[in-house]
JSON list of C-alpha atoms in Angstrom, two decimals:
[
{"chain": "A", "resi": 89, "resn": "UNK", "atom": "CA", "xyz": [0.00, 0.00, 0.00]},
{"chain": "A", "resi": 90, "resn": "UNK", "atom": "CA", "xyz": [2.94, 2.33, 0.64]},
{"chain": "A", "resi": 91, "resn": "UNK", "atom": "CA", "xyz": [4.06, 2.04, -2.99]},
{"chain": "A", "resi": 92, "resn": "UNK", "atom": "CA", "xyz": [0.54, 2.73, -4.19]},
{"chain": "A", "resi": 93, "resn": "UNK", "atom": "CA", "xyz": [0.35, 5.92, -2.11]},
{"chain": "A", "resi": 94, "resn": "UNK", "atom": "CA", "xyz": [3.81, 7.06, -3.25]},
{"chain": "A", "resi": 95, "resn": "UNK", "atom": "CA", "xyz": [2.79, 6.44, -6.88]},
{"chain": "A", "resi": 96, "resn": "UNK", "atom": "CA", "xyz": [-0.40, 8.43, -6.35]},
{"chain": "A", "resi": 97, "resn": "UNK", "atom": "CA", "xyz": [1.53, 11.36, -4.88]},
{"chain": "A", "resi": 98, "resn": "UNK", "atom": "CA", "xyz": [4.14, 11.41, -7.63]},
{"chain": "A", "resi": 99, "resn": "UNK", "atom": "CA", "xyz": [1.59, 11.12, -10.44]},
{"chain": "A", "resi": 100, "resn": "UNK", "atom": "CA", "xyz": [-0.41, 14.03, -9.03]},
{"chain": "A", "resi": 101, "resn": "UNK", "atom": "CA", "xyz": [2.71, 16.13, -8.54]},
{"chain": "A", "resi": 102, "resn": "UNK", "atom": "CA", "xyz": [3.63, 15.46, -12.18]},
{"chain": "A", "resi": 103, "resn": "UNK", "atom": "CA", "xyz": [0.23, 16.74, -13.26]},
{"chain": "A", "resi": 104, "resn": "UNK", "atom": "CA", "xyz": [0.76, 19.89, -11.20]},
{"chain": "A", "resi": 105, "resn": "UNK", "atom": "CA", "xyz": [4.26, 20.46, -12.59]},
{"chain": "A", "resi": 106, "resn": "UNK", "atom": "CA", "xyz": [2.94, 20.09, -16.14]},
{"chain": "A", "resi": 107, "resn": "UNK", "atom": "CA", "xyz": [0.28, 22.70, -15.44]},
{"chain": "A", "resi": 108, "resn": "UNK", "atom": "CA", "xyz": [3.00, 25.03, -14.10]},
{"chain": "A", "resi": 109, "resn": "UNK", "atom": "CA", "xyz": [4.92, 24.63, -17.36]},
{"chain": "A", "resi": 110, "resn": "UNK", "atom": "CA", "xyz": [1.82, 25.04, -19.55]},
{"chain": "A", "resi": 111, "resn": "UNK", "atom": "CA", "xyz": [0.49, 28.13, -17.79]},
{"chain": "A", "resi": 112, "resn": "UNK", "atom": "CA", "xyz": [3.94, 29.60, -17.17]},
{"chain": "A", "resi": 113, "resn": "UNK", "atom": "CA", "xyz": [4.84, 29.31, -20.84]},
{"chain": "A", "resi": 114, "resn": "UNK", "atom": "CA", "xyz": [1.56, 30.98, -21.79]},
{"chain": "A", "resi": 115, "resn": "UNK", "atom": "CA", "xyz": [2.59, 34.12, -19.87]},
{"chain": "A", "resi": 116, "resn": "UNK", "atom": "CA", "xyz": [5.15, 35.02, -22.52]},
{"chain": "A", "resi": 117, "resn": "UNK", "atom": "CA", "xyz": [4.12, 33.26, -25.75]},
{"chain": "A", "resi": 118, "resn": "UNK", "atom": "CA", "xyz": [6.34, 35.51, -27.87]},
{"chain": "A", "resi": 119, "resn": "UNK", "atom": "CA", "xyz": [9.51, 34.45, -26.01]},
{"chain": "A", "resi": 120, "resn": "UNK", "atom": "CA", "xyz": [9.81, 30.74, -26.69]},
{"chain": "A", "resi": 121, "resn": "UNK", "atom": "CA", "xyz": [13.19, 30.53, -24.97]},
{"chain": "A", "resi": 122, "resn": "UNK", "atom": "CA", "xyz": [11.52, 31.31, -21.63]},
{"chain": "A", "resi": 123, "resn": "UNK", "atom": "CA", "xyz": [9.28, 28.28, -22.07]},
{"chain": "A", "resi": 124, "resn": "UNK", "atom": "CA", "xyz": [12.31, 26.10, -22.74]},
{"chain": "A", "resi": 125, "resn": "UNK", "atom": "CA", "xyz": [14.13, 27.46, -19.71]},
{"chain": "A", "resi": 126, "resn": "UNK", "atom": "CA", "xyz": [11.05, 26.97, -17.54]},
{"chain": "A", "resi": 127, "resn": "UNK", "atom": "CA", "xyz": [10.76, 23.37, -18.72]},
{"chain": "A", "resi": 128, "resn": "UNK", "atom": "CA", "xyz": [14.39, 22.71, -17.78]},
{"chain": "A", "resi": 129, "resn": "UNK", "atom": "CA", "xyz": [14.01, 24.30, -14.35]},
{"chain": "A", "resi": 130, "resn": "UNK", "atom": "CA", "xyz": [10.79, 22.42, -13.63]},
{"chain": "A", "resi": 131, "resn": "UNK", "atom": "CA", "xyz": [12.33, 19.10, -14.77]},
{"chain": "A", "resi": 132, "resn": "UNK", "atom": "CA", "xyz": [15.20, 19.76, -12.34]},
{"chain": "A", "resi": 133, "resn": "UNK", "atom": "CA", "xyz": [12.73, 20.51, -9.53]},
{"chain": "A", "resi": 134, "resn": "UNK", "atom": "CA", "xyz": [10.80, 17.34, -10.36]},
{"chain": "A", "resi": 135, "resn": "UNK", "atom": "CA", "xyz": [13.97, 15.37, -9.65]},
{"chain": "A", "resi": 136, "resn": "UNK", "atom": "CA", "xyz": [14.89, 17.38, -6.54]},
{"chain": "A", "resi": 137, "resn": "UNK", "atom": "CA", "xyz": [11.48, 16.80, -4.95]},
{"chain": "A", "resi": 138, "resn": "UNK", "atom": "CA", "xyz": [12.39, 13.10, -4.69]},
{"chain": "A", "resi": 139, "resn": "UNK", "atom": "CA", "xyz": [14.15, 13.90, -1.41]},
{"chain": "A", "resi": 140, "resn": "UNK", "atom": "CA", "xyz": [10.70, 13.75, 0.17]},
{"chain": "A", "resi": 141, "resn": "UNK", "atom": "CA", "xyz": [9.68, 10.12, 0.73]},
{"chain": "A", "resi": 142, "resn": "UNK", "atom": "CA", "xyz": [6.17, 10.58, -0.70]},
{"chain": "A", "resi": 143, "resn": "UNK", "atom": "CA", "xyz": [7.62, 12.03, -3.91]},
{"chain": "A", "resi": 144, "resn": "UNK", "atom": "CA", "xyz": [10.53, 9.61, -4.22]},
{"chain": "A", "resi": 145, "resn": "UNK", "atom": "CA", "xyz": [9.29, 7.76, -7.33]},
{"chain": "A", "resi": 146, "resn": "UNK", "atom": "CA", "xyz": [10.68, 10.11, -9.98]},
{"chain": "A", "resi": 147, "resn": "UNK", "atom": "CA", "xyz": [9.31, 8.16, -13.00]},
{"chain": "A", "resi": 148, "resn": "UNK", "atom": "CA", "xyz": [5.80, 8.62, -11.59]},
{"chain": "A", "resi": 149, "resn": "UNK", "atom": "CA", "xyz": [6.29, 12.37, -11.62]},
{"chain": "A", "resi": 150, "resn": "UNK", "atom": "CA", "xyz": [7.38, 12.35, -15.25]},
{"chain": "A", "resi": 151, "resn": "UNK", "atom": "CA", "xyz": [4.54, 9.97, -16.20]},
{"chain": "A", "resi": 152, "resn": "UNK", "atom": "CA", "xyz": [2.00, 12.35, -14.65]},
{"chain": "A", "resi": 153, "resn": "UNK", "atom": "CA", "xyz": [3.54, 15.31, -16.46]},
{"chain": "A", "resi": 154, "resn": "UNK", "atom": "CA", "xyz": [3.76, 13.54, -19.82]},
{"chain": "A", "resi": 155, "resn": "UNK", "atom": "CA", "xyz": [0.17, 12.33, -19.57]},
{"chain": "A", "resi": 156, "resn": "UNK", "atom": "CA", "xyz": [-0.93, 15.91, -18.91]},
{"chain": "A", "resi": 157, "resn": "UNK", "atom": "CA", "xyz": [1.04, 17.23, -21.89]},
{"chain": "A", "resi": 158, "resn": "UNK", "atom": "CA", "xyz": [-0.37, 14.47, -24.10]},
{"chain": "A", "resi": 159, "resn": "UNK", "atom": "CA", "xyz": [-3.88, 15.52, -23.10]},
{"chain": "A", "resi": 160, "resn": "UNK", "atom": "CA", "xyz": [-3.11, 19.20, -23.79]},
{"chain": "A", "resi": 161, "resn": "UNK", "atom": "CA", "xyz": [-3.34, 20.22, -20.13]},
{"chain": "A", "resi": 162, "resn": "UNK", "atom": "CA", "xyz": [-6.82, 18.79, -19.56]},
{"chain": "A", "resi": 163, "resn": "UNK", "atom": "CA", "xyz": [-6.00, 17.63, -16.03]},
{"chain": "A", "resi": 164, "resn": "UNK", "atom": "CA", "xyz": [-9.61, 16.72, -15.23]},
{"chain": "A", "resi": 165, "resn": "UNK", "atom": "CA", "xyz": [-9.34, 13.96, -17.86]},
{"chain": "A", "resi": 166, "resn": "UNK", "atom": "CA", "xyz": [-5.82, 12.91, -16.90]},
{"chain": "A", "resi": 167, "resn": "UNK", "atom": "CA", "xyz": [-6.27, 12.41, -13.15]},
{"chain": "A", "resi": 168, "resn": "UNK", "atom": "CA", "xyz": [-9.11, 9.83, -13.36]},
{"chain": "A", "resi": 169, "resn": "UNK", "atom": "CA", "xyz": [-7.19, 7.94, -16.05]},
{"chain": "A", "resi": 170, "resn": "UNK", "atom": "CA", "xyz": [-4.07, 7.82, -13.90]},
{"chain": "A", "resi": 171, "resn": "UNK", "atom": "CA", "xyz": [-6.10, 6.72, -10.87]},
{"chain": "A", "resi": 172, "resn": "UNK", "atom": "CA", "xyz": [-7.67, 3.92, -12.89]},
{"chain": "A", "resi": 173, "resn": "UNK", "atom": "CA", "xyz": [-4.20, 2.87, -14.03]},
{"chain": "A", "resi": 174, "resn": "UNK", "atom": "CA", "xyz": [-3.06, 2.75, -10.41]},
{"chain": "A", "resi": 175, "resn": "UNK", "atom": "CA", "xyz": [-6.01, 0.55, -9.45]},
{"chain": "A", "resi": 176, "resn": "UNK", "atom": "CA", "xyz": [-5.38, -1.82, -12.37]},
{"chain": "A", "resi": 177, "resn": "UNK", "atom": "CA", "xyz": [-1.65, -1.99, -11.60]},
{"chain": "A", "resi": 178, "resn": "UNK", "atom": "CA", "xyz": [-2.33, -2.72, -7.94]},
{"chain": "A", "resi": 179, "resn": "UNK", "atom": "CA", "xyz": [-4.89, -5.40, -8.85]},
{"chain": "A", "resi": 180, "resn": "UNK", "atom": "CA", "xyz": [-2.55, -7.04, -11.37]},
{"chain": "A", "resi": 181, "resn": "UNK", "atom": "CA", "xyz": [0.34, -7.17, -8.91]},
{"chain": "A", "resi": 182, "resn": "UNK", "atom": "CA", "xyz": [-1.77, -8.65, -6.12]},
{"chain": "A", "resi": 183, "resn": "UNK", "atom": "CA", "xyz": [-3.50, -11.17, -8.38]},
{"chain": "A", "resi": 184, "resn": "UNK", "atom": "CA", "xyz": [-0.11, -12.25, -9.73]},
{"chain": "A", "resi": 185, "resn": "UNK", "atom": "CA", "xyz": [1.23, -12.73, -6.21]},
{"chain": "A", "resi": 186, "resn": "UNK", "atom": "CA", "xyz": [-1.91, -14.68, -5.29]},
{"chain": "A", "resi": 187, "resn": "UNK", "atom": "CA", "xyz": [-1.57, -16.94, -8.34]},
{"chain": "A", "resi": 188, "resn": "UNK", "atom": "CA", "xyz": [2.11, -17.56, -7.61]},
{"chain": "A", "resi": 189, "resn": "UNK", "atom": "CA", "xyz": [1.34, -18.48, -4.00]},
{"chain": "A", "resi": 190, "resn": "UNK", "atom": "CA", "xyz": [-1.45, -20.78, -5.13]},
{"chain": "A", "resi": 191, "resn": "UNK", "atom": "CA", "xyz": [0.86, -22.44, -7.65]},
{"chain": "A", "resi": 192, "resn": "UNK", "atom": "CA", "xyz": [3.43, -23.10, -4.93]},
{"chain": "A", "resi": 193, "resn": "UNK", "atom": "CA", "xyz": [0.74, -24.72, -2.77]},
{"chain": "A", "resi": 194, "resn": "UNK", "atom": "CA", "xyz": [-0.39, -27.01, -5.58]},
{"chain": "A", "resi": 195, "resn": "UNK", "atom": "CA", "xyz": [3.14, -28.03, -6.57]},
{"chain": "A", "resi": 196, "resn": "UNK", "atom": "CA", "xyz": [3.82, -31.71, -5.81]},
{"chain": "A", "resi": 197, "resn": "UNK", "atom": "CA", "xyz": [6.11, -32.30, -2.83]},
{"chain": "A", "resi": 198, "resn": "UNK", "atom": "CA", "xyz": [8.12, -35.06, -4.53]},
{"chain": "A", "resi": 199, "resn": "UNK", "atom": "CA", "xyz": [10.48, -34.39, -7.41]},
{"chain": "A", "resi": 200, "resn": "UNK", "atom": "CA", "xyz": [9.37, -35.49, -10.83]},
{"chain": "A", "resi": 201, "resn": "UNK", "atom": "CA", "xyz": [11.48, -37.32, -13.37]},
{"chain": "A", "resi": 202, "resn": "UNK", "atom": "CA", "xyz": [11.73, -34.20, -15.49]},
{"chain": "A", "resi": 203, "resn": "UNK", "atom": "CA", "xyz": [13.29, -32.09, -12.75]},
{"chain": "A", "resi": 204, "resn": "UNK", "atom": "CA", "xyz": [16.00, -34.66, -11.85]}
]
């Protein structure tokens, strides 16, 4: 559950950082270089924030930001999609662990001829 919460925090922070870049770049649309500089500074800050334990999954931050850019800043569409992805990922991991544990239980105790 800790990893799920950390992923949630980093994805949401990525969405926020993307909105900072989008709206910050819109303040001076005639000076494209400022948008590039802002993107570099924000990318650096996205990595620095990993010092905080809840924001320590840096790829999650970039995934949240990239998903927001891909959806042209429509964060109200991005956040539910990311949350659904988290739920599916969590379910897949736990079901895989459950299946592996069940397989180990059903494994015969004696060695077969093929494994010798």
